[in-house]
């Protein structure tokens, strides 16, 4: 064994010294400052959560705080240091959204099942207060005695009575009146003025003063603090048995386990509330006739639309990138800047513009470009499909152009030079060298673009609304409906209201489909094999 | 016998010169001229709907669909009107869009660059799966995540009122949830073309990983950072669904949301104002693109790095 | 974790800033409540309400906060936000939202008291659902027939008369269209075509004795509806109705003087007047023998079911927005006839308002029942198909009725 040379020795010592030397001081200060601020904010959040007793969120926040500190204060853990900020945002604003939408799929959240059971009970009680017909309007003054509220009412005939919660009205004397003859003060009580009423309005609004000892005679309530009316509740809630009873017919409404109170013949009280329904939404999703019927055709079109959109935009984008990639050409910048224009406009604005352009009788395209032709761009099923694809091409080719330009730039020139020296023509160079390299780097973008267009709700909805619909064939889906627009219509419109639970179930199903297709796509292109370098 | 030295007579020279001057045109056309033809054709395809919008915006009384004669009337009254409506604060929308777009773009680029560096340079378990899942997670149909986003922001608003519903910072944070996705993949690909030997050399010179990242790598990958910044800005500026859920006060809204209001009300549509607004709305993106163009297309060939 | 200077520095910084923040935020507790009324209003009405709000604050000491929102978003956002407890106290809205709002338990009944008699009956009916009144109405609007008096000097008695006159004008080259109504290539416009349908005796749902709808009894079908369908097909074939003519195009063509008749509402009148067209507002001519009653749209204000300021809100609505001054101011801003009878009478001095009001006096409110959602989509698509001759009109109509009944039932 040779003795270690002075050179390697030195180098080893240098490296050892380097390992132990402090990193740049400025870097350390910056890191500590940022970490300090983040920790302070997190501690504050923990404090507030603690006060609000949100234990689940509190626990999560504690875990996140610990993770952040461990990652940034420990030496090493480099990947985590770089990934943590982005992943944090991802986790909170994307992953949580997906998970929560997934959760909604297992509930019946939607119109009619909007909130909690208590809210539903409160709302039913509120709307079941009906004013007794032909009952008079009472002039009201709200009185306060040692914190207990009372109503001082003057009926149209001038009779004055006072009462309170569970204290039926009783006539009084010795009251004071104001100019209109309304009784507005009573000895021993303090009269509340408007601001006093506002301060206790929740209590006053809930106050029901019985008219008399007979519970069926109704009670007085006030909507605005200066007038009272006689109300009868048509539905009484019994907390012990958790039922509503109709006062006139005696019908009983029970919790039917589906988020509503229903009587024996199935009539439900409105509103209901949100409950977990397990897999019911998924069964409905597969069982709804209005979806299942056109499902095959719509799925086929959705796949074609996504695939063709990607293919056409990529082809045009690539073609243009190659065309403008020539060093000798002047004015490249000019063309490139203007080609970006369609991409610069918000997509839905463009959709509305094209909608006008393609109008059969009045649109620019028919009148000017085709010289007065009568082409039914948006009302013929196949032409509508073409229109939608053309609009998507128009919207998307600048993005592909940009990406391909960048990707082409990064292909080393030596490769093409070498090939040209070997005698290959420009088309072979492109086909055998540039295109494969390009595809490798661009493939995941194409797949993501496919996924995006699979769910491209805006373009379709703006241009055709999913139509045209073939009503004669009884088909509920339009010729350009994607799965997502179909879902939107079924879940949000044409049924009896918005059904978020059903919509979320569909969203999960579509997400799974798209994810599977994408994974297969990734495998096929073997793009990520490159990662294993 | 003397050999006659054949020299070109002046006429011959002139004729050959002329032919040479003509030949370049033919060659020029074959090599470059046709590219201009293609450029013009694509330009027409790309620009004519927007020309239509421009002409409608210059027409004070037309509707969007009725005015087929382009530029029949040229009157900038609509543009002036845009800034004169107190309940439709166009100037505020414009500023909001630019600010939100730029901030989101910068943060997206930063977060994405950090992640791309990790995927590209560092080796850790789950690297491959991680990149794949980033792309997959972003494929969830956003339309239906709106309810969740709304509830999330209300919840956050209870803790930090400054970040809740109605706040632009909250909106930016929601957008940053999408920072790690396709854009990260784009950057990852570009990072891979920067040879690892640069990192090694810097490490030997005693630089920490942060110094390498911020000082060296970021500068080398400037083109892709510019591309991602532009893509992110465009995406944010045209995003409509989430922005309309989060921002409700007109003075905080963005251009997409605000302009839509001009034409969404059945009985008070104003297409000409809308067109004027749409034309102005395209300007920030165009400017950004022009500004970033030299970064985007300067390219990084393997040779230049070495 | 190694304890070295770095760690200590970090912990120190963290502790210091943490304490500081916690200290100065110690008493951020529950959000302030009471004393402020949050009102959602759209851009057009915001200006008027600002004055009312200031007045209310001065008189009653309760602050009113106006939040301007996009009208189309208000209903859905309201339904989503009220359960969270962060919703507004009052919103502006259209009467046909009511069924949805009650179904979701987000709206509270309002007691108009004696003031109920001060409003137009149709307005109060529109704002009621299942016997309870929920909203304070402030405007009533409906469509009518706008006639270009230069082209057609006399009001038509029936639809056939109108079309005959229009056709004669087209043949003579004085007009380009016999009749204009704004439609949509994918959804027609059942709202505008409704009065013609009603003149055949086919309302949407059966109307009960007290003027409300019975959502369980679809009345679209039957001989009246089928006769209407046949007539629609005839009109489509004759070119009287063209689904490619959208509302904007129709307005533009009428403003250019290219048609004698335009079936539309008060929102287009300013543009028509500005163009100098001499117009008259007539009753919609009957097509099927019965009166052509248009849909009446009522707009008003609702109170949230979870509002903590119900008394202040009631006071604000009934006594302030329901006052003649405010109703008149809102009318002046929006051009829609006021719902309060006294303001309505004062507004009669405007001939247009009087004319629209006369037409609307016979009108019925649009159904506000939740089941309406199931109706619109099929109704519109079927009308498109019939007008464009895509099948036998009666068969298409029957299929539509069956489909809607299926959706309502299931």
CSV table of N, CA and C in Angstrom, one decimal, chain A residues 314-400:
chain,number,residue,atom,x,y,z
A,314,UNK,N,-51.0,20.0,-30.9
A,314,UNK,CA,-49.6,19.6,-30.9
A,314,UNK,C,-49.1,19.7,-32.3
A,315,UNK,N,-49.8,19.1,-33.3
A,315,UNK,CA,-49.3,19.1,-34.6
A,315,UNK,C,-49.1,20.6,-35.1
A,316,UNK,N,-50.1,21.4,-34.9
A,316,UNK,CA,-50.0,22.8,-35.4
A,316,UNK,C,-48.9,23.5,-34.7
A,317,UNK,N,-48.8,23.3,-33.3
A,317,UNK,CA,-47.8,24.0,-32.5
A,317,UNK,C,-46.4,23.6,-32.9
A,318,UNK,N,-46.2,22.3,-33.1
A,318,UNK,CA,-44.9,21.8,-33.5
A,318,UNK,C,-44.5,22.3,-34.9
A,319,UNK,N,-45.5,22.2,-35.8
A,319,UNK,CA,-45.2,22.7,-37.2
A,319,UNK,C,-44.7,24.1,-37.1
A,320,UNK,N,-45.5,25.0,-36.4
A,320,UNK,CA,-45.1,26.4,-36.3
A,320,UNK,C,-43.8,26.6,-35.6
A,321,UNK,N,-43.5,25.8,-34.6
A,321,UNK,CA,-42.2,25.9,-33.9
A,321,UNK,C,-41.1,25.6,-34.8
A,322,UNK,N,-41.3,24.6,-35.6
A,322,UNK,CA,-40.2,24.2,-36.6
A,322,UNK,C,-40.1,25.3,-37.6
A,323,UNK,N,-41.2,25.8,-38.1
A,323,UNK,CA,-41.2,26.8,-39.2
A,323,UNK,C,-40.4,28.1,-38.7
A,324,UNK,N,-40.7,28.4,-37.5
A,324,UNK,CA,-40.1,29.6,-37.0
A,324,UNK,C,-38.7,29.4,-36.3
A,325,UNK,N,-38.2,28.2,-36.4
A,325,UNK,CA,-37.0,28.0,-35.7
A,325,UNK,C,-35.7,28.2,-36.5
A,326,UNK,N,-36.0,28.9,-37.6
A,326,UNK,CA,-34.9,29.0,-38.5
A,326,UNK,C,-34.1,30.3,-38.2
A,327,UNK,N,-32.8,30.2,-38.1
A,327,UNK,CA,-32.0,31.4,-37.7
A,327,UNK,C,-32.0,32.5,-38.7
A,328,UNK,N,-32.2,32.1,-40.0
A,328,UNK,CA,-32.1,33.1,-41.0
A,328,UNK,C,-33.3,33.9,-41.1
A,329,UNK,N,-34.4,33.5,-40.5
A,329,UNK,CA,-35.7,34.2,-40.7
A,329,UNK,C,-35.7,35.5,-39.9
A,330,UNK,N,-36.1,36.6,-40.5
A,330,UNK,CA,-36.3,37.8,-39.8
A,330,UNK,C,-37.7,38.0,-39.4
A,331,UNK,N,-38.0,38.7,-38.4
A,331,UNK,CA,-39.4,38.9,-38.0
A,331,UNK,C,-40.0,37.8,-37.2
A,332,UNK,N,-39.1,36.9,-36.7
A,332,UNK,CA,-39.6,35.8,-35.9
A,332,UNK,C,-40.4,36.3,-34.7
A,333,UNK,N,-39.7,37.3,-34.1
A,333,UNK,CA,-40.4,37.8,-32.9
A,333,UNK,C,-41.7,38.4,-33.1
A,334,UNK,N,-41.9,39.0,-34.2
A,334,UNK,CA,-43.2,39.6,-34.6
A,334,UNK,C,-44.3,38.5,-34.7
A,335,UNK,N,-43.9,37.4,-35.4
A,335,UNK,CA,-44.9,36.4,-35.6
A,335,UNK,C,-45.2,35.7,-34.3
A,336,UNK,N,-44.1,35.4,-33.5
A,336,UNK,CA,-44.3,34.7,-32.2
A,336,UNK,C,-45.2,35.5,-31.3
A,337,UNK,N,-45.0,36.8,-31.3
A,337,UNK,CA,-45.8,37.7,-30.3
A,337,UNK,C,-47.2,37.6,-30.7
A,338,UNK,N,-47.5,37.7,-32.0
A,338,UNK,CA,-48.9,37.8,-32.4
A,338,UNK,C,-49.6,36.4,-32.4
A,339,UNK,N,-48.8,35.4,-32.5
A,339,UNK,CA,-49.4,34.1,-32.5
A,339,UNK,C,-49.9,33.8,-31.1
A,340,UNK,N,-49.3,34.4,-30.1
A,340,UNK,CA,-49.7,34.1,-28.7
A,340,UNK,C,-51.1,34.7,-28.4
A,341,UNK,N,-51.5,35.6,-29.3
A,341,UNK,CA,-52.8,36.3,-29.0
A,341,UNK,C,-54.0,35.4,-28.6
A,342,UNK,N,-54.3,34.3,-29.3
A,342,UNK,CA,-55.5,33.6,-28.8
A,342,UNK,C,-55.3,33.1,-27.3
A,343,UNK,N,-54.0,32.8,-27.0
A,343,UNK,CA,-53.8,32.3,-25.7
A,343,UNK,C,-53.9,33.4,-24.6
A,344,UNK,N,-53.7,34.6,-25.1
A,344,UNK,CA,-53.7,35.8,-24.1
A,344,UNK,C,-55.1,36.1,-23.7
A,345,UNK,N,-56.1,35.8,-24.5
A,345,UNK,CA,-57.5,36.1,-24.2
A,345,UNK,C,-58.0,35.0,-23.2
A,346,UNK,N,-58.8,35.5,-22.2
A,346,UNK,CA,-59.5,34.5,-21.4
A,346,UNK,C,-60.3,33.6,-22.2
A,347,UNK,N,-60.3,32.3,-21.9
A,347,UNK,CA,-60.9,31.3,-22.8
A,347,UNK,C,-62.4,31.5,-22.9
A,348,UNK,N,-63.0,31.8,-21.8
A,348,UNK,CA,-64.5,31.9,-22.0
A,348,UNK,C,-64.9,33.2,-22.8
A,349,UNK,N,-64.1,34.2,-22.7
A,349,UNK,CA,-64.4,35.4,-23.5
A,349,UNK,C,-64.3,35.0,-25.0
A,350,UNK,N,-63.3,34.2,-25.3
A,350,UNK,CA,-63.1,33.8,-26.7
A,350,UNK,C,-64.3,32.9,-27.1
A,351,UNK,N,-64.8,32.1,-26.2
A,351,UNK,CA,-65.9,31.2,-26.5
A,351,UNK,C,-67.1,32.0,-26.9
A,352,UNK,N,-67.4,33.1,-26.1
A,352,UNK,CA,-68.5,33.9,-26.4
A,352,UNK,C,-68.4,34.6,-27.8
A,353,UNK,N,-67.1,35.0,-28.1
A,353,UNK,CA,-66.9,35.7,-29.4
A,353,UNK,C,-67.2,34.7,-30.5
A,354,UNK,N,-66.6,33.5,-30.4
A,354,UNK,CA,-66.8,32.5,-31.5
A,354,UNK,C,-68.3,32.1,-31.6
A,355,UNK,N,-69.0,32.1,-30.5
A,355,UNK,CA,-70.4,31.8,-30.5
A,355,UNK,C,-71.1,32.8,-31.5
A,356,UNK,N,-70.7,34.1,-31.4
A,356,UNK,CA,-71.3,35.0,-32.3
A,356,UNK,C,-70.8,34.9,-33.7
A,357,UNK,N,-69.5,34.5,-33.8
A,357,UNK,CA,-69.0,34.4,-35.2
A,357,UNK,C,-69.6,33.3,-36.0
A,358,UNK,N,-70.0,32.2,-35.2
A,358,UNK,CA,-70.5,31.0,-35.9
A,358,UNK,C,-72.1,31.0,-36.0
A,359,UNK,N,-72.7,32.1,-35.7
A,359,UNK,CA,-74.2,32.1,-35.9
A,359,UNK,C,-74.5,31.8,-37.3
A,360,UNK,N,-75.5,31.0,-37.5
A,360,UNK,CA,-75.8,30.5,-38.8
A,360,UNK,C,-76.3,31.6,-39.8
A,361,UNK,N,-77.1,32.5,-39.3
A,361,UNK,CA,-77.6,33.5,-40.2
A,361,UNK,C,-76.9,34.8,-40.1
A,362,UNK,N,-76.3,35.1,-39.0
A,362,UNK,CA,-75.7,36.4,-38.9
A,362,UNK,C,-74.2,36.4,-38.6
A,363,UNK,N,-73.6,35.3,-38.4
A,363,UNK,CA,-72.3,35.2,-38.0
A,363,UNK,C,-71.3,35.7,-39.1
A,364,UNK,N,-70.2,36.1,-38.6
A,364,UNK,CA,-69.1,36.6,-39.5
A,364,UNK,C,-68.6,35.5,-40.4
A,365,UNK,N,-68.5,34.4,-39.9
A,365,UNK,CA,-67.9,33.2,-40.7
A,365,UNK,C,-68.8,32.9,-41.8
A,366,UNK,N,-70.1,32.8,-41.6
A,366,UNK,CA,-71.0,32.5,-42.7
A,366,UNK,C,-71.2,33.6,-43.7
A,367,UNK,N,-71.3,34.8,-43.1
A,367,UNK,CA,-71.6,36.0,-44.0
A,367,UNK,C,-70.4,36.4,-44.8
A,368,UNK,N,-69.3,36.5,-44.2
A,368,UNK,CA,-68.2,37.1,-44.8
A,368,UNK,C,-67.2,36.1,-45.4
A,369,UNK,N,-66.8,35.1,-44.6
A,369,UNK,CA,-65.8,34.2,-45.1
A,369,UNK,C,-66.4,33.2,-46.1
A,370,UNK,N,-67.6,32.8,-45.9
A,370,UNK,CA,-68.2,31.9,-46.8
A,370,UNK,C,-69.2,32.5,-47.7
A,371,UNK,N,-69.2,33.9,-47.7
A,371,UNK,CA,-70.0,34.6,-48.6
A,371,UNK,C,-71.5,34.4,-48.5
A,372,UNK,N,-72.0,34.4,-47.3
A,372,UNK,CA,-73.5,34.3,-47.3
A,372,UNK,C,-74.0,32.9,-47.3
A,373,UNK,N,-73.1,31.9,-47.0
A,373,UNK,CA,-73.6,30.5,-46.9
A,373,UNK,C,-74.4,30.4,-45.6
A,374,UNK,N,-75.1,29.2,-45.5
A,374,UNK,CA,-76.0,29.0,-44.4
A,374,UNK,C,-75.6,27.8,-43.6
A,375,UNK,N,-74.3,27.7,-43.3
A,375,UNK,CA,-73.8,26.5,-42.7
A,375,UNK,C,-74.2,26.4,-41.3
A,376,UNK,N,-74.8,25.4,-40.8
A,376,UNK,CA,-75.3,25.3,-39.5
A,376,UNK,C,-74.2,24.8,-38.5
A,377,UNK,N,-73.3,25.7,-38.2
A,377,UNK,CA,-72.1,25.3,-37.5
A,377,UNK,C,-72.4,24.7,-36.1
A,378,UNK,N,-73.4,25.3,-35.5
A,378,UNK,CA,-73.6,24.9,-34.1
A,378,UNK,C,-74.9,24.1,-33.9
A,379,UNK,N,-75.6,23.9,-35.0
A,379,UNK,CA,-76.9,23.2,-34.8
A,379,UNK,C,-76.9,21.8,-35.5
A,380,UNK,N,-75.9,21.6,-36.3
A,380,UNK,CA,-75.8,20.2,-36.9
A,380,UNK,C,-74.8,19.4,-36.0
A,381,UNK,N,-75.2,18.2,-35.6
A,381,UNK,CA,-74.4,17.5,-34.7
A,381,UNK,C,-72.9,17.3,-35.1
A,382,UNK,N,-72.6,17.0,-36.3
A,382,UNK,CA,-71.3,16.8,-36.7
A,382,UNK,C,-70.5,18.1,-36.9
A,383,UNK,N,-71.2,19.1,-37.5
A,383,UNK,CA,-70.5,20.4,-37.6
A,383,UNK,C,-70.3,21.0,-36.3
A,384,UNK,N,-71.2,20.7,-35.3
A,384,UNK,CA,-70.9,21.3,-34.0
A,384,UNK,C,-69.7,20.7,-33.4
A,385,UNK,N,-69.5,19.4,-33.6
A,385,UNK,CA,-68.3,18.7,-33.1
A,385,UNK,C,-67.0,19.4,-33.8
A,386,UNK,N,-67.1,19.6,-35.1
A,386,UNK,CA,-66.0,20.2,-35.8
A,386,UNK,C,-65.8,21.6,-35.2
A,387,UNK,N,-66.8,22.4,-35.0
A,387,UNK,CA,-66.7,23.8,-34.5
A,387,UNK,C,-66.0,23.7,-33.1
A,388,UNK,N,-66.4,22.8,-32.3
A,388,UNK,CA,-65.8,22.8,-31.0
A,388,UNK,C,-64.3,22.5,-31.1
A,389,UNK,N,-63.9,21.5,-32.0
A,389,UNK,CA,-62.5,21.2,-32.1
A,389,UNK,C,-61.8,22.3,-32.7
A,390,UNK,N,-62.3,23.1,-33.6
A,390,UNK,CA,-61.6,24.2,-34.2
A,390,UNK,C,-61.4,25.3,-33.1
A,391,UNK,N,-62.4,25.5,-32.3
A,391,UNK,CA,-62.2,26.5,-31.3
A,391,UNK,C,-61.1,26.1,-30.3
A,392,UNK,N,-61.1,24.8,-30.0
A,392,UNK,CA,-60.1,24.3,-29.1
A,392,UNK,C,-58.7,24.4,-29.7
A,393,UNK,N,-58.7,24.1,-31.0
A,393,UNK,CA,-57.4,24.3,-31.7
A,393,UNK,C,-56.9,25.7,-31.6
A,394,UNK,N,-57.8,26.6,-31.9
A,394,UNK,CA,-57.5,28.0,-31.9
A,394,UNK,C,-57.0,28.5,-30.5
A,395,UNK,N,-57.7,27.9,-29.5
A,395,UNK,CA,-57.3,28.3,-28.1
A,395,UNK,C,-56.0,27.7,-27.7
A,396,UNK,N,-55.7,26.5,-28.2
A,396,UNK,CA,-54.6,25.7,-27.6
A,396,UNK,C,-53.3,25.7,-28.4
A,397,UNK,N,-53.3,26.0,-29.7
A,397,UNK,CA,-52.1,25.8,-30.4
A,397,UNK,C,-51.0,26.8,-29.9
A,398,UNK,N,-51.3,28.0,-29.4
A,398,UNK,CA,-50.1,28.8,-29.0
A,398,UNK,C,-49.4,28.2,-27.8
A,399,UNK,N,-50.1,27.5,-26.9
A,399,UNK,CA,-49.4,26.9,-25.8
A,399,UNK,C,-48.5,25.8,-26.3
A,400,UNK,N,-48.9,25.0,-27.2
A,400,UNK,CA,-48.1,23.9,-27.8
A,400,UNK,C,-46.9,24.5,-28.5
